[in-house]
Short mmCIF file of C-alpha atoms in Angstrom, two decimals:
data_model
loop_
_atom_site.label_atom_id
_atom_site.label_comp_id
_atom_site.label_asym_id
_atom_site.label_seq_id
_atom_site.Cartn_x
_atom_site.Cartn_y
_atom_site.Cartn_z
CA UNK A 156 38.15 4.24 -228.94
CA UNK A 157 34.66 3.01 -227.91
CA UNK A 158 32.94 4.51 -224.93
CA UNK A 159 30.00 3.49 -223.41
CA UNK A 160 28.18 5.53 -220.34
CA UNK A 161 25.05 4.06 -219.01
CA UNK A 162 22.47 6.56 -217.20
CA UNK A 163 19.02 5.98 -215.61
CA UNK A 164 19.69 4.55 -212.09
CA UNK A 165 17.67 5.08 -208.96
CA UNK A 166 15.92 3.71 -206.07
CA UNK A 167 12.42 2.63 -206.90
CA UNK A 168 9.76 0.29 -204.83
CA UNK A 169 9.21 -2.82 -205.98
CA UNK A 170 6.57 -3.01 -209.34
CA UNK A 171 8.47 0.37 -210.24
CA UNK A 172 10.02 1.03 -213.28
CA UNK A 173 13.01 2.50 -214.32
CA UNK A 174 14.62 2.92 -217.95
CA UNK A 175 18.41 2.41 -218.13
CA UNK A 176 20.42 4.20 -221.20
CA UNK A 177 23.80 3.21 -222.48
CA UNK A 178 24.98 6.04 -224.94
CA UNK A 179 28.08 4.51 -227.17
CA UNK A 180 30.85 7.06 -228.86
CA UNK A 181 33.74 6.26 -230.69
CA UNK A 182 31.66 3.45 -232.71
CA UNK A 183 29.00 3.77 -235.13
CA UNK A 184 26.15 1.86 -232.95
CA UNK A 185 24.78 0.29 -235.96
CA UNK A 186 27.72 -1.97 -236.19
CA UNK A 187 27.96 -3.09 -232.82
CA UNK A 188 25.99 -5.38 -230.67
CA UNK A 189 25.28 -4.20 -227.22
CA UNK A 190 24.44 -6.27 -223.99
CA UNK A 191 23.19 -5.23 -220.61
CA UNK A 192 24.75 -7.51 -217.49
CA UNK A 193 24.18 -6.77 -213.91
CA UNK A 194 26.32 -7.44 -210.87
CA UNK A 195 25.14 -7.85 -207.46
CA UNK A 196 27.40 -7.95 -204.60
CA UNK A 197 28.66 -11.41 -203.91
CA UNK A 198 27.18 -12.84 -207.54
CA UNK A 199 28.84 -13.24 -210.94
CA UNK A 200 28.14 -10.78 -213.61
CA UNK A 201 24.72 -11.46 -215.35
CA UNK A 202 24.20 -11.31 -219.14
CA UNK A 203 20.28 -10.14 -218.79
CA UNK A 204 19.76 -8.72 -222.53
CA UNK A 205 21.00 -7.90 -226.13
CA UNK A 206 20.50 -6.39 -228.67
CA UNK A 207 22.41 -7.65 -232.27
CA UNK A 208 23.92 -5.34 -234.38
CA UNK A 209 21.72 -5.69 -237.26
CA UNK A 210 18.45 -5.53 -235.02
CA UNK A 211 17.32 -8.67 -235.88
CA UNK A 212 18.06 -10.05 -232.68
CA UNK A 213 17.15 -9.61 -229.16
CA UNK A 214 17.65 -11.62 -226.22
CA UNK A 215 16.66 -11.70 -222.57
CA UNK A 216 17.31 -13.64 -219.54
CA UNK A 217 14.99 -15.88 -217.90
CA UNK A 218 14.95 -13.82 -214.88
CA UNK A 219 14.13 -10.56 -216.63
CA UNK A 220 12.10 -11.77 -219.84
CA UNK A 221 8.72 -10.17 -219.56
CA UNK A 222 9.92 -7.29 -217.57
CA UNK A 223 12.65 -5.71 -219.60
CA UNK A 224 12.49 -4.40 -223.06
CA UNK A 225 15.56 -3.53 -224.66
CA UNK A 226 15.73 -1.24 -228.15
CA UNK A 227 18.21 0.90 -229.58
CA UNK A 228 18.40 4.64 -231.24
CA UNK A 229 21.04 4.56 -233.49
CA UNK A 230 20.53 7.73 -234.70
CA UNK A 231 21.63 8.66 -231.08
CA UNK A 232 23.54 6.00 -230.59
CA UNK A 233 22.05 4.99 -227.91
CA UNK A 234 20.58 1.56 -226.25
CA UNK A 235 17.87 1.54 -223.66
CA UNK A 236 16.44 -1.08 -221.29
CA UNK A 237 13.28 -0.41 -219.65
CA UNK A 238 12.67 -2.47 -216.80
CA UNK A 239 9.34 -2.91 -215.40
CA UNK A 240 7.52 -4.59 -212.66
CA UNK A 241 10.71 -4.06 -210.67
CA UNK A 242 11.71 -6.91 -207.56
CA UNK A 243 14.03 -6.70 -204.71
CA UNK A 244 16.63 -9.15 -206.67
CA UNK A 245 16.97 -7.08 -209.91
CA UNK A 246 19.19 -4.35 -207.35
CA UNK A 247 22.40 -4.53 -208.94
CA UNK A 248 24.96 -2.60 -210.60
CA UNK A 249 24.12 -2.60 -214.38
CA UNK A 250 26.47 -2.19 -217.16
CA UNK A 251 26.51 -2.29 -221.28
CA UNK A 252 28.70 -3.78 -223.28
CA UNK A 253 29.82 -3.34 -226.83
CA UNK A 254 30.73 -6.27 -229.03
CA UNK A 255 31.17 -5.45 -232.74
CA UNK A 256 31.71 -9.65 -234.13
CA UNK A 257 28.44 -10.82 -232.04
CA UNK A 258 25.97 -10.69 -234.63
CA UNK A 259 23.72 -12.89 -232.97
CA UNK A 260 23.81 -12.15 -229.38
CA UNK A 261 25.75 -14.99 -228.21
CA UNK A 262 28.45 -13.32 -226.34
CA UNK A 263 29.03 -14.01 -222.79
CA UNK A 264 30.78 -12.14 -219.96
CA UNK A 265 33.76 -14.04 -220.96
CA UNK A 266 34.05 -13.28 -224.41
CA UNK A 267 35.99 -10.47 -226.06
CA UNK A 268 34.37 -7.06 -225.43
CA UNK A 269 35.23 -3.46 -227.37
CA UNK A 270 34.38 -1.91 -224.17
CA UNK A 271 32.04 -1.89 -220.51
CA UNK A 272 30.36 1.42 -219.11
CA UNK A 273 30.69 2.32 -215.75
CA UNK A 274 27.60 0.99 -214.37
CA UNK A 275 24.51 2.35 -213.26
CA UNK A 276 23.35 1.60 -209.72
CA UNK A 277 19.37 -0.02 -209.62
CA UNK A 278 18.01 -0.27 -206.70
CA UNK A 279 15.00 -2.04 -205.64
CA UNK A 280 13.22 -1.59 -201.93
CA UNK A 281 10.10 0.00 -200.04
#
C-alpha cells in the first residue's frame, strides 16, 4: 500500500522560502510520478508541479513557475518542492500525490491516484 507524508510547513513572510518534502513508502519512487496540488479554503485543488517517473519530466504551474523547484531523491524516496519568493496567495494546504501510469505529468486532480498525503499547512503573512 502506498503512503505518502508530506513535511516542511510553516509560517513565513512574504519573499520567504520554505522547502516542502513528500516521503513515499510502500512504492519504489522510481516508478511513480509524483505531483504537488494545493488547496486553499474556498478554491479547488491546484495541480502546481510534477515530477514524471522517469525524471525526464517536470512541470509547473503558471502561478508558481519561477518560484518552485521540484526534484526527487529516490534513493530516499523522497520528492521535494522548494518554494521561493513566497506571496500571500501561495497559503494553502499542500499535498503530493502518487500516480504510477502518468509518465508524462499529465494527470489532473481528477484522474486516478495510488494515493494523497495528508497535507502540509504553508502559510504566507507579515
Amino acid at each position: 500500500q502506498v503512503q505518502l507524508v508530506e513535511s516542511g510547513g510553516g509560517l513565513v513572510q512574504p519573499g520567504g522560502s520554505l522547502r516542502l518534502s513528500c516521503v513515499a513508502s510502500g512504492v519504489t519512487l522510481s516508478s511513480t510520478t509524483i505531483h504537488w496540488f494545493r488547496q486553499a479554503p474556498g478554491q479547488e485543488r491546484e495541480g502546481i508541479s510534477c515530477s514524471s517517473s522517469n525524471s525526464i519530466f517536470t512541470r509547473y504551474a503558471t502561478s508558481v513557475a519561477g518560484r518552485f523547484t521540484i526534484s526527487r531523491d529516490n534513493a530516499k524516496n523522497t520528492v521535494y518542492l522548494q518554494m521561493s519568493n513566497l506571496k500571500p496567495e501561495d497559503t494553502a494546504t499542500y499535498y503530493c500525490a502518487a500516480n504510477h501510469l502518468d509518465d508524462f505529468c499529465q494527470a489532473n486532480r481528477t484522474s486516478h491516484w495510488d494515493a494523497w498525503g495528508q497535507g502540509t499547512q504553508v502559510t504566507v503573512s507579515s
